[in-house]
Coordinates of C-alpha atoms in Angstrom, one line a residue:
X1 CA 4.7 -21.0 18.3
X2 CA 3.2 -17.8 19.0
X3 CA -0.9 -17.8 19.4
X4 CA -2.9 -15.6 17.1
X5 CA -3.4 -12.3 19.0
X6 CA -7.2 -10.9 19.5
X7 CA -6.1 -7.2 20.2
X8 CA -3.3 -4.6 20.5
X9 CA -0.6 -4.9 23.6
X10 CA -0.7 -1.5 24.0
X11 CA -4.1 -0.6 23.3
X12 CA -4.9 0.6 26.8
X13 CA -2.0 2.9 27.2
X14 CA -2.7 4.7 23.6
X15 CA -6.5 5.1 23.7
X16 CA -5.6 8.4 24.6
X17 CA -4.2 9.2 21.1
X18 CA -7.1 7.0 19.4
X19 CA -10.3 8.9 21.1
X20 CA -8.3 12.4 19.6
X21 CA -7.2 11.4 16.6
X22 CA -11.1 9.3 16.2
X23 CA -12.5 12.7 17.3
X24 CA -10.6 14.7 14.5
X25 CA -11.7 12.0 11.9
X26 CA -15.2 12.3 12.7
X27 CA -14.5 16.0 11.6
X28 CA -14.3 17.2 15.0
X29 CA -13.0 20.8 16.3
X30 CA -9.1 21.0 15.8
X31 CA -6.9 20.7 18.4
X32 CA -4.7 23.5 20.0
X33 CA -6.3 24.1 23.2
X34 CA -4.2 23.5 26.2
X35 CA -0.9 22.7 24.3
X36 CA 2.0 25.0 23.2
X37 CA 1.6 26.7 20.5
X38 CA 2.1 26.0 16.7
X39 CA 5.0 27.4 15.3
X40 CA 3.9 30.8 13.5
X41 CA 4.2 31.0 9.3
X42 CA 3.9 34.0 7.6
X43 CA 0.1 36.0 8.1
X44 CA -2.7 35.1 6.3
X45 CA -6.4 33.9 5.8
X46 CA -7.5 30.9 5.1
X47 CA -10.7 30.3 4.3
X48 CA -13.1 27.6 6.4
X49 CA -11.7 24.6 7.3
X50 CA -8.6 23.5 5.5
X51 CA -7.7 21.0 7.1
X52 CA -11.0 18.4 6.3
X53 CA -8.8 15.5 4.3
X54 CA -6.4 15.1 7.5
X55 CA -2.9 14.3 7.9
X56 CA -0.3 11.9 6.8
X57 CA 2.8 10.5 7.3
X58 CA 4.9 8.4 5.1
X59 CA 8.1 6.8 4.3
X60 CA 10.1 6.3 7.8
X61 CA 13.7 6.3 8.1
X62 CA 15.6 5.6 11.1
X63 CA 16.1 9.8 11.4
X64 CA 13.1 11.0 9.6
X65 CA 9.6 10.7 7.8
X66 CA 8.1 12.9 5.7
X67 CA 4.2 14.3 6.8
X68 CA 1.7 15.3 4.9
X69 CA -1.5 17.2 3.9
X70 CA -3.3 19.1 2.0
X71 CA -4.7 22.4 2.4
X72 CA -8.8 22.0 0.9
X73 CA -11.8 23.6 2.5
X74 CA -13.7 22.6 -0.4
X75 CA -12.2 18.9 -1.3
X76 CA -14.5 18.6 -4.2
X77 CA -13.6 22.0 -6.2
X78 CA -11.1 21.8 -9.0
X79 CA -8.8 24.3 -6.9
X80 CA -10.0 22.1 -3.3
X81 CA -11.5 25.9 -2.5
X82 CA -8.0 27.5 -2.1
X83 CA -7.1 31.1 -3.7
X84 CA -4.7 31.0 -6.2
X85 CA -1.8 31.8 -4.5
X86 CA 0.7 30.3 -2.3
X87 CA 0.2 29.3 1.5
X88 CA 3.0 29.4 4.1
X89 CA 1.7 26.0 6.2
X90 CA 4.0 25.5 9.2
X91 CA 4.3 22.1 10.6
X92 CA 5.3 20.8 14.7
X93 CA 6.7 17.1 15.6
X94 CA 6.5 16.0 19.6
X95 CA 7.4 13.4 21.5
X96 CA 3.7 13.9 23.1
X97 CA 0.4 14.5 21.8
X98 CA 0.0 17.8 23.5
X99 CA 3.2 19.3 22.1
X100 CA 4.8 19.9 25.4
X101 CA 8.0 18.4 24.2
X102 CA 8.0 19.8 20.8
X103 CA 11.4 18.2 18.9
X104 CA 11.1 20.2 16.0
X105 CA 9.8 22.3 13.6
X106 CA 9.3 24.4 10.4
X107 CA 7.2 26.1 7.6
X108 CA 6.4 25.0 3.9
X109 CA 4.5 26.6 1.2
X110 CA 1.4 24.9 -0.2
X111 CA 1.6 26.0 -3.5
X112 CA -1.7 26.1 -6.4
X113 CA 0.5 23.8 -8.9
X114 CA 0.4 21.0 -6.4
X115 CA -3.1 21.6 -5.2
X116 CA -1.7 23.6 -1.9
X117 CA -0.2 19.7 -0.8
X118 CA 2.9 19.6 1.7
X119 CA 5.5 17.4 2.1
X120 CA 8.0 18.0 4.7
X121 CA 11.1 15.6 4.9
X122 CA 11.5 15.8 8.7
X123 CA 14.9 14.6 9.8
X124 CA 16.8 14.5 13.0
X125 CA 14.2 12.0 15.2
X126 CA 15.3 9.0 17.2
X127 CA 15.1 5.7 15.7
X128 CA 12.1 3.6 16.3
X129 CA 10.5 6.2 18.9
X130 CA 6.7 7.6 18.6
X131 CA 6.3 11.2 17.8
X132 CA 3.1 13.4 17.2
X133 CA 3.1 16.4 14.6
X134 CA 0.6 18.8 13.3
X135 CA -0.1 21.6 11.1
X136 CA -0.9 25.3 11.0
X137 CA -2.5 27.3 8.0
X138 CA -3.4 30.6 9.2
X139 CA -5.2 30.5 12.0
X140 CA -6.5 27.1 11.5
X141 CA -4.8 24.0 13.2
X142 CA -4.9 20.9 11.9
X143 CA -5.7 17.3 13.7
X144 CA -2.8 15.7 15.4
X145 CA -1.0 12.6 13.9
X146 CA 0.6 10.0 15.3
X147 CA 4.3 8.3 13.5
X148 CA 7.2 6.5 14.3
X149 CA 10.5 6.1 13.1
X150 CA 12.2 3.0 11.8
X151 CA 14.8 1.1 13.8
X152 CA 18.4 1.8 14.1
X153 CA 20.7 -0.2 11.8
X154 CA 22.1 -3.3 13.5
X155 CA 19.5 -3.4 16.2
X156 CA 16.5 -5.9 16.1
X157 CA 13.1 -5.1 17.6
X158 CA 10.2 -6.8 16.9
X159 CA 8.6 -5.2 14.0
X160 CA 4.6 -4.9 13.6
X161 CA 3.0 -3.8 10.8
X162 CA 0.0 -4.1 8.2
X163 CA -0.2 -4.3 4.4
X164 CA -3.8 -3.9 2.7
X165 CA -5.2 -3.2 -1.2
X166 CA -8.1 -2.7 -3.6
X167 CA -10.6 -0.1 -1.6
X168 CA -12.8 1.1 -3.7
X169 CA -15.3 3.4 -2.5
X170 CA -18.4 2.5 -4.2
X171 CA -18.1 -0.9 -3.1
X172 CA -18.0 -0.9 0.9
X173 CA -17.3 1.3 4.2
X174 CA -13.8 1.3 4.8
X175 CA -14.2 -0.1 8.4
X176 CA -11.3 -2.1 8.3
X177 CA -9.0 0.8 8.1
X178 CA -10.4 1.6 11.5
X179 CA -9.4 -1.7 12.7
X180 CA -6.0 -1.3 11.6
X181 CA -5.8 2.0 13.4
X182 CA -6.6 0.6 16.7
X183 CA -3.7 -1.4 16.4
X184 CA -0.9 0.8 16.5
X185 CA 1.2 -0.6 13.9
X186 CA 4.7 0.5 13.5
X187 CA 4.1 1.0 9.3
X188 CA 1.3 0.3 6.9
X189 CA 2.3 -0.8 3.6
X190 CA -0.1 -0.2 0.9
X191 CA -0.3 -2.4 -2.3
X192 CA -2.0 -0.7 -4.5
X193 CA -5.8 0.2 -5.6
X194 CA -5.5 2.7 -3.2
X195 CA -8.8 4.8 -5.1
X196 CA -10.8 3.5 -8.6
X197 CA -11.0 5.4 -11.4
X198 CA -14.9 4.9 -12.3
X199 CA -17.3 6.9 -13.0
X200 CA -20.0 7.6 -10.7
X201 CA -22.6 4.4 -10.5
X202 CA -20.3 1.8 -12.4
X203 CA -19.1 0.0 -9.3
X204 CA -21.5 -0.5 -6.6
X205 CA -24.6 1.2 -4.6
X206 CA -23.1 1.3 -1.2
X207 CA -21.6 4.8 -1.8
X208 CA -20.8 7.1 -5.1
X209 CA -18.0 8.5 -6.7
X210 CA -18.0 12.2 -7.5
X211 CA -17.5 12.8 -11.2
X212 CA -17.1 10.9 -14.1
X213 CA -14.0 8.0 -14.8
X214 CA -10.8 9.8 -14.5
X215 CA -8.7 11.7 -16.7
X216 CA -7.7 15.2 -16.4
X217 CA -5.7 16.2 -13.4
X218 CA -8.7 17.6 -11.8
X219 CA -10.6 14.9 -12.0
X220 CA -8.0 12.3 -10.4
X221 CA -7.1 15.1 -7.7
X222 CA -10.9 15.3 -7.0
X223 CA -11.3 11.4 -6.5
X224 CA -8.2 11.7 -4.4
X225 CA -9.7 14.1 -2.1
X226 CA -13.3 12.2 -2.2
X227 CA -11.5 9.7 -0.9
X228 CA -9.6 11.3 1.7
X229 CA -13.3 12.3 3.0
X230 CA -13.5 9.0 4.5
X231 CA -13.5 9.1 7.8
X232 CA -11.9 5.8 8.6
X233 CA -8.6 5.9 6.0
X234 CA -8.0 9.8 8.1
X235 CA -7.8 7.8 11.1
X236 CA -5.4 5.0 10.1
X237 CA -3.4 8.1 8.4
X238 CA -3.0 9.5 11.4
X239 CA -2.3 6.6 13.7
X240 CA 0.7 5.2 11.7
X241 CA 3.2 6.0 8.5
X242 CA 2.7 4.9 5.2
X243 CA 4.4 3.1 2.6
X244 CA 2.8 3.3 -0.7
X245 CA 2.6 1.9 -4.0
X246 CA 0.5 1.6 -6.8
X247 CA -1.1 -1.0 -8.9
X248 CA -3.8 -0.4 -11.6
X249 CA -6.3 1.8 -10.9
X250 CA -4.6 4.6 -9.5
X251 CA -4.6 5.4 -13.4
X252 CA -6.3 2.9 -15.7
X253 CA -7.5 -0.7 -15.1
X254 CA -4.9 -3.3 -16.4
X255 CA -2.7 -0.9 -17.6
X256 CA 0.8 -1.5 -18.8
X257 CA 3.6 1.3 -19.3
X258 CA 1.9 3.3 -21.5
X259 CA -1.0 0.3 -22.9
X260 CA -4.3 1.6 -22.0
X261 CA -6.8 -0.9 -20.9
X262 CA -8.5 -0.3 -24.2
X263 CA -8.6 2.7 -26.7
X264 CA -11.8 4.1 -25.8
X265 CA -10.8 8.1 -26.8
X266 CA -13.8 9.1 -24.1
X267 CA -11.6 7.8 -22.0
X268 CA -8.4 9.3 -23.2
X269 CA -6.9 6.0 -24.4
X270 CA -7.1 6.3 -27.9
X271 CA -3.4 7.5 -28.9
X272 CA -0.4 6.5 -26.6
X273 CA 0.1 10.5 -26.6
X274 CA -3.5 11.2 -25.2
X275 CA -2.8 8.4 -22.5
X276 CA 0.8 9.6 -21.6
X277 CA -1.0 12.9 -20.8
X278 CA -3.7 10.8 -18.6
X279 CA -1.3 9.1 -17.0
X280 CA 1.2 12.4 -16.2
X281 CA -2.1 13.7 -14.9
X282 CA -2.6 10.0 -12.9
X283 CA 0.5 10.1 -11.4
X284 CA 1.2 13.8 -10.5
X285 CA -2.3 13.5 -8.4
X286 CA -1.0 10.2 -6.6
X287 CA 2.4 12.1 -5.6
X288 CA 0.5 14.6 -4.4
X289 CA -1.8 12.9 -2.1
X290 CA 0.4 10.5 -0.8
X291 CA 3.1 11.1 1.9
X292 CA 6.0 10.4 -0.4
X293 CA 9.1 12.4 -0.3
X294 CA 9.8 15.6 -2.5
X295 CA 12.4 14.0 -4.7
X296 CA 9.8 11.6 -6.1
X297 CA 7.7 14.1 -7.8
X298 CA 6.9 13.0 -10.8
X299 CA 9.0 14.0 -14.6
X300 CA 6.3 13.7 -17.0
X301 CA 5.1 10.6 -17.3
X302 CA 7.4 8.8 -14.6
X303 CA 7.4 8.6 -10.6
X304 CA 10.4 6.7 -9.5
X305 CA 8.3 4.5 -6.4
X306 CA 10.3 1.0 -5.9
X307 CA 12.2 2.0 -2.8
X308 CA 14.4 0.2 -0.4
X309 CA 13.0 0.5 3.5
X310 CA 15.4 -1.0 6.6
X311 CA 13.9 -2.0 9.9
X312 CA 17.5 -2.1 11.6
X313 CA 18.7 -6.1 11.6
X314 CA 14.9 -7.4 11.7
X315 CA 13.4 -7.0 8.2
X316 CA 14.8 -4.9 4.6
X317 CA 11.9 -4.0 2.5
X318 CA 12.2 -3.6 -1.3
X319 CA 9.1 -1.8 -2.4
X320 CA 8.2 -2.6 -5.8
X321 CA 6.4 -0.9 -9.0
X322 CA 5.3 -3.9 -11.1
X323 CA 2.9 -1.3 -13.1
X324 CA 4.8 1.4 -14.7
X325 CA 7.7 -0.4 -16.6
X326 CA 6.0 -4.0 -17.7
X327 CA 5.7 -4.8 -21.5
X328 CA 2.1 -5.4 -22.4
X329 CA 0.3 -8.5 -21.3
X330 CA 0.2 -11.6 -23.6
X331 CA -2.7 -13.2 -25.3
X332 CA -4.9 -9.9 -24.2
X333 CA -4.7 -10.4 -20.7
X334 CA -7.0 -13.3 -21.1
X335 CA -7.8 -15.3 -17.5
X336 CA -6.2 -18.6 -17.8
X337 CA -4.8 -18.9 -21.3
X338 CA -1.5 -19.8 -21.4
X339 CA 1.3 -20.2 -23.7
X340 CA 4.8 -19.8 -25.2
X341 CA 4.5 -16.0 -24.9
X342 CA 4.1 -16.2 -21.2
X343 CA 7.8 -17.6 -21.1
X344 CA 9.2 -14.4 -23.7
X345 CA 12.3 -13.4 -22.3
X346 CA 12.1 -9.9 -23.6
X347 CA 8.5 -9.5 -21.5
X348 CA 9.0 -7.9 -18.4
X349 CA 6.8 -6.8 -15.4
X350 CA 9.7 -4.7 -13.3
X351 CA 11.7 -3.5 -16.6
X352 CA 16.0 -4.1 -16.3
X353 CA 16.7 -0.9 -14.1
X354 CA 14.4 -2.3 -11.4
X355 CA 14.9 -6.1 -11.9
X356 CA 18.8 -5.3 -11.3
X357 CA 18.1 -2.9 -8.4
X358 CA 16.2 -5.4 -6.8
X359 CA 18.7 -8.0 -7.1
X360 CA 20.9 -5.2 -5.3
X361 CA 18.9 -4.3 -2.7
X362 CA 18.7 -8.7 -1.5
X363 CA 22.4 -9.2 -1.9
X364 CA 22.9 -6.0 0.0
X365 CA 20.9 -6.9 2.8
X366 CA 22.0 -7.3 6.4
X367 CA 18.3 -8.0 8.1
X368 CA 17.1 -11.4 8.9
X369 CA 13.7 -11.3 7.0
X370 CA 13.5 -10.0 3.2
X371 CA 10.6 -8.8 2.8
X372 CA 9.0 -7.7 -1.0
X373 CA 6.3 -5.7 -0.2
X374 CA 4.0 -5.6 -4.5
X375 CA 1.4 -5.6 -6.0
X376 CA 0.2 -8.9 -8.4
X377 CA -0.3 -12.5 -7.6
X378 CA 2.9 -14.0 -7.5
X379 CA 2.9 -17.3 -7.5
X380 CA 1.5 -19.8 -9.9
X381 CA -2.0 -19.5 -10.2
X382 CA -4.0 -22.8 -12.4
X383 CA -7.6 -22.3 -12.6
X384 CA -7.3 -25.1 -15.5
X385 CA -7.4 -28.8 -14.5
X386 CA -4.7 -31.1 -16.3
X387 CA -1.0 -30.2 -17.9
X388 CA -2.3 -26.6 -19.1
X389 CA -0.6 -24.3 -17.1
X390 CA -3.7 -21.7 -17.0
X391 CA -2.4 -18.6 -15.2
X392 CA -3.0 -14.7 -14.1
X393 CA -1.4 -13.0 -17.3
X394 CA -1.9 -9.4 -15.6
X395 CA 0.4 -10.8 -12.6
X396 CA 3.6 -13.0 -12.6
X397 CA 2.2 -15.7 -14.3
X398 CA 2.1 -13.3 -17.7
X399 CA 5.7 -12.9 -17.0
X400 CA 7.1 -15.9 -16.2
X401 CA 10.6 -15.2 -17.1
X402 CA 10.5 -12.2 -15.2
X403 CA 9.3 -14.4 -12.2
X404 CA 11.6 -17.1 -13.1
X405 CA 14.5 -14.5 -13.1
X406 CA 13.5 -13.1 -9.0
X407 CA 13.3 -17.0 -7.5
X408 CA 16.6 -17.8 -9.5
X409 CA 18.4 -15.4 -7.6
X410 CA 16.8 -16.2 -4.4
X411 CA 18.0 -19.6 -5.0
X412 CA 21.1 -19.4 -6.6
X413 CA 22.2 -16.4 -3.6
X414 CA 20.8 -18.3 -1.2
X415 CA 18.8 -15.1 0.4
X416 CA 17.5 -16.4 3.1
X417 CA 14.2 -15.9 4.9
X418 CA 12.0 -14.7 1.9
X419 CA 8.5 -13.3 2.0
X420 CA 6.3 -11.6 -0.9
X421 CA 3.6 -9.2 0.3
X422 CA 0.6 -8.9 -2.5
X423 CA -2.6 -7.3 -3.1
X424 CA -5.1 -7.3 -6.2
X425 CA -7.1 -10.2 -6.8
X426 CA -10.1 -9.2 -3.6
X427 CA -9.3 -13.2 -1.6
X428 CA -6.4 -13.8 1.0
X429 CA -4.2 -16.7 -0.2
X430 CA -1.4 -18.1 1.4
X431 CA 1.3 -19.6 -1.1
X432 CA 4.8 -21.4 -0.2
X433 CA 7.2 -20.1 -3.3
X434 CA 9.3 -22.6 -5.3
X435 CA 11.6 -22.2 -8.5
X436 CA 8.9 -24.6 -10.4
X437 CA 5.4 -24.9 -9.1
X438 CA 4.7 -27.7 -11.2
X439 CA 7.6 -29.6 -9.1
X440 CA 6.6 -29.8 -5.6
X441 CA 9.8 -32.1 -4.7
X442 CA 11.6 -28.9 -5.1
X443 CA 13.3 -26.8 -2.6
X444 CA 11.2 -23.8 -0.8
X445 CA 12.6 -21.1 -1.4
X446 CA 9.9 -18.5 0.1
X447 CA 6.2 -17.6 1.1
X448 CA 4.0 -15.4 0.0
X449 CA 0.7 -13.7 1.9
X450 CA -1.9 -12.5 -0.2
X451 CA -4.2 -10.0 1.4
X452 CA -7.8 -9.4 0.1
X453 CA -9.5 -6.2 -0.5
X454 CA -10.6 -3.6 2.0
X455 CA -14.2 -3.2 0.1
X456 CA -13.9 -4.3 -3.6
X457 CA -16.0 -6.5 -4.3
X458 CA -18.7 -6.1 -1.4
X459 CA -19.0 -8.3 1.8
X460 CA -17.4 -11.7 -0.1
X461 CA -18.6 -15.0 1.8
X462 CA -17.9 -17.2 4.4
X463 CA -16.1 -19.8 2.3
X464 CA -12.5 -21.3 2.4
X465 CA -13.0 -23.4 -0.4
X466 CA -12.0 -22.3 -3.9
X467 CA -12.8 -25.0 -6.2
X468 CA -10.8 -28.5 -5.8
X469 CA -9.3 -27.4 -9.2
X470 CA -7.2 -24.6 -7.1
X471 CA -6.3 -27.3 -4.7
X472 CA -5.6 -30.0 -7.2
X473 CA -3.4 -27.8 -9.5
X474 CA -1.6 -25.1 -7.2
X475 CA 0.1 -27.5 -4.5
X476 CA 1.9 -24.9 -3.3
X477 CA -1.2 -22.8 -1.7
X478 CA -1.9 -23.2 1.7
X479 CA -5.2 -20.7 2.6
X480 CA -8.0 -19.3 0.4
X481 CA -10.6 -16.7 2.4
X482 CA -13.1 -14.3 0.4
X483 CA -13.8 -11.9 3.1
X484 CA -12.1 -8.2 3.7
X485 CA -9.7 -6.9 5.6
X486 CA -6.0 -6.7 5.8
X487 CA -3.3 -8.6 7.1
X488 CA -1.8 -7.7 10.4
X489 CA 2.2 -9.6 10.8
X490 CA 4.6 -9.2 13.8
X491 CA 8.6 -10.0 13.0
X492 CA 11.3 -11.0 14.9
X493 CA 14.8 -12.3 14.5
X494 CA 13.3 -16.0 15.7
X495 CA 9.5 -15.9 13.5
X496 CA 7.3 -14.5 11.0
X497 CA 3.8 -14.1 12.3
X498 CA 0.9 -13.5 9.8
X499 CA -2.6 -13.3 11.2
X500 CA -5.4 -12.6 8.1
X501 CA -8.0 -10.1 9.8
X502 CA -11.5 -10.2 8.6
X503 CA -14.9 -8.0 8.7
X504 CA -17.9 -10.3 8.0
X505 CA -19.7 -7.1 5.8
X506 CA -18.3 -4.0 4.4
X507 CA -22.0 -3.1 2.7
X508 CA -23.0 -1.4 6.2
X509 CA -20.5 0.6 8.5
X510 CA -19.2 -1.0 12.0
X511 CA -18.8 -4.7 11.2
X512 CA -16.1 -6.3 14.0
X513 CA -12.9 -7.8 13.0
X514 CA -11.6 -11.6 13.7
X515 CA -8.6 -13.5 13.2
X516 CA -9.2 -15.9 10.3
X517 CA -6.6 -17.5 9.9
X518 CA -2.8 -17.3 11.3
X519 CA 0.7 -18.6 10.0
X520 CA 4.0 -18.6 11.4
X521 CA 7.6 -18.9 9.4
X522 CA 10.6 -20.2 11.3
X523 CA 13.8 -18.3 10.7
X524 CA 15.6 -20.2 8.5
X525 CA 13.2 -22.4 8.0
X526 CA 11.1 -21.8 4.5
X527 CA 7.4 -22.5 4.0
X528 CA 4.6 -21.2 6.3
X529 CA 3.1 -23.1 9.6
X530 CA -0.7 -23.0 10.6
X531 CA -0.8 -21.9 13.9

């Protein structure tokens, strides 16, 4: 078995990248001195600094990824402090960080609809090879990023990557994005809770949203850029490509489909018209701050997000959206009750379209590990002590058939080698999968690691211990933590490695990060090992 690692391989040989891209972060000068230079869009002023919410990249392919930014010299305006016109932005991709070996190029127009944001589908890169890009607006130059392609199909390098959820600003310093920066991963997949949609005060004292909750498109594009402020998440855009989805609050807490959390009209929930036109407003901010390809640009009130990612032979991806097509929750979303309803076989959590694509996208795969990066608490969860089957109703437990329907065709296929990636609930957990929880005879079928929060709810404790209930009822869980961080994992053809990273506080800035707690999964061999 591998040991838990304590730092980066190649953290020496890239702290050259890190001090620039830190530098740039901290809201440094912009680079451009002593390289070659950007390529040239068409003329024109921009005015101050529009550059100040970074760069992004997002979506790798074994050719291509898509980067990112937004043009805002004023992040907190309605129009970010743009003029109301279109902005030629051109955009450079290296293979070094000094664009001597520029690969290639081109321009985009940031345009006042989509609040002057790019998105250029860059295509015709190596597979699995580093590259650096940046980006010109006038005579402004913007920090440099850092990506990487995914791997060729059929080949099978070791894969490292990250996955992390629930960052919400009022709540904690988001030091453990810096962390994951300064360890290089290949990909970060994002689960969700990405920004909150509070008002200012509601959450916390450690920081302050701008503005009131969310609901016009200026509003949500304004917490999108307050966010994007942070110093930390710039970094860790910079260091590595994105893959992104969303859970709840991107929009509206608990939401499902078009369900408010509650019909407060203040908050635009009061008709199912007046929160189709919060969430159109939700979702066209998220596409535009998030390095996601053009194509996915949201149509109204829908932005097709479950995707299908393939790291060559090593590891197939199946992004999920467990958010935008589910059937309300039973009994009111209520903690722990449980019930017929949860067993409705018309209730859904992924709708058909994506249930069947899903089952697609496993049969189809070639790779060695399937991987399911989402959102919501998958397994069973029982907070109730004796035969009542308790349960999470706003994750899989609320939609048991749906849940019911995923780990039958695991089993029934025989996909082998299956792992869920979660977010949501603020604690890691670590859970071996089976068909029936309640039978723990049963065959494994899967694992599933449960990362905590990045800051929601504060600093957490020191604890490992749930209750004995959690232990008693939910055999199947291996680890419980109630710290932040992320979870860092490294995969091969031969293992699985999971190691939970913690910070100790996220209430001040610049706490260190540990390894809590690591697990390995033999190929071929279901159900996680301590290491």
């Amino acid at each position: 078995m591998t040991p838990p690692r304590t730092s980066s391989p190649n953290s020496l040989k890239r702290r050259g990248f890190l001090g620039i891209a830190g530098a740039a972060g901290a809201g440094a000068v912009l680079l451009g001195t002593g390289a070659a230079p950007v390529a040239s869009a068409a003329p024109g002023r921009v005015p101050g600094d529009p550059f100040q919410l970074g760069v992004a990249s997002g979506d790798p392919l074994p050719d291509g990824v898509v980067l990112w930014t937004r043009l805002a010299p004023k992040p907190l305006d309605d129009d970010g402090g743009m003029p109301n016109r279109p902005v030629a932005v051109s955009w450079e991709i290296a293979l070094d960080e000094r664009f001597r070996k520029v690969v290639r190029r081109g321009v985009e127009h940031a345009v006042p609809a989509e609040a002057h944001t790019v998105h250029a589908d860059v295509r015709g890169l190596r597979p699995h090879h580093e590259y650096y890009y940046r980006f010109r607006a006038g005579d402004a130059v913007s920090p440099v990023g850092r990506t990487r392609t995914a791997p060729a199909p059929g080949t099978s390098p070791t894969v490292d990557f990250a996955f992390a959820s629930c960052a919400n600003w009022e709540q904690g310093h988001f030091t453990a994005y810096r962390h994951m920066a300064e360890e290089r991963p290949d990909v970060v997949f994002h689960l969700g809770d990405y920004l909150y949609e509070y008002a200012a005060g509601v959450n916390g004292k450690v920081r302050t949203h701008h503005g009131d909750e969310m609901n016009t498109l200026a509003e949500y594009r304004a917490r999108h850029a307050q966010y994007k402020t942070d110093p930390d998440l710039r970094l860790l855009h910079a260091t590595a490509p994105f893959v992104v989805t969303w859970d709840d609050h991107e929009t509206d807490n608990n939401y499902a489909d078009l369900s408010p959390e509650n019909n407060d009209a203040g908050q635009g929930n009061d008709t199912t018209a007046h929160f189709a036109a919060r969430r159109r407003a939700a979702y066209q901010a998220y596409w535009e701050h998030m390095p996601l390809r053009r194509f996915r640009k949201p149509v109204d009130t829908a932005l097709p997000l479950y995707r299908r990612l393939e790291y060559g032979a090593t590891a197939t991806f199946s992004v999920l959206d467990t958010r935008q097509y589910r059937t309300d929750q039973p009994y009111g979303d209520k903690w722990q009750v449980s019930g017929p309803d949860q067993w409705d076989p018309k209730a859904t959590i992924l709708g058909d379209e994506q249930h069947a694509w899903l089952e697609r996208s496993l049969a189809r795969s070639r790779s060695t590990w399937n991987v399911v990066p989402q959102q919501i608490y998958f397994a069973n969860w029982d907070a109730v002590a004796g035969p009542d089957d308790g349960g999470y109703n706003d994750g899989w437990d609320g939609y048991r058939a749906s849940r019911d329907r995923v780990l039958g065709y695991v089993e029934e296929r025989r996909i082998d080698n299956f792992v869920v990636l979660t977010g949501d609930v603020h604690n890691n957990w670590t859970n071996d999968l089976r068909r029936d929880f309640e039978r723990p005879e049963t065959r494994l079928l899967g694992s599933e690691f449960v990362t905590t929060s990045i800051t929601s709810g504060g600093d957490g404790s020191a604890t490992h211990d749930p209750g004995q209930v959690y232990w008693d009822e939910n055999p199947h869980t291996k680890y419980y933590s109630s710290r932040r961080g992320y979870v860092r994992c490294s995969v091969s053809n031969q293992q699985y490695t999971a190691d939970y990273r913690v910070v100790d506080y996220v209430t001040r800035p610049g706490a260190p990060v540990r390894t809590d707690k690591s697990f390995v999964i033999e190929t071929g061999v279901p159900g996680v090992q301590e290491v």
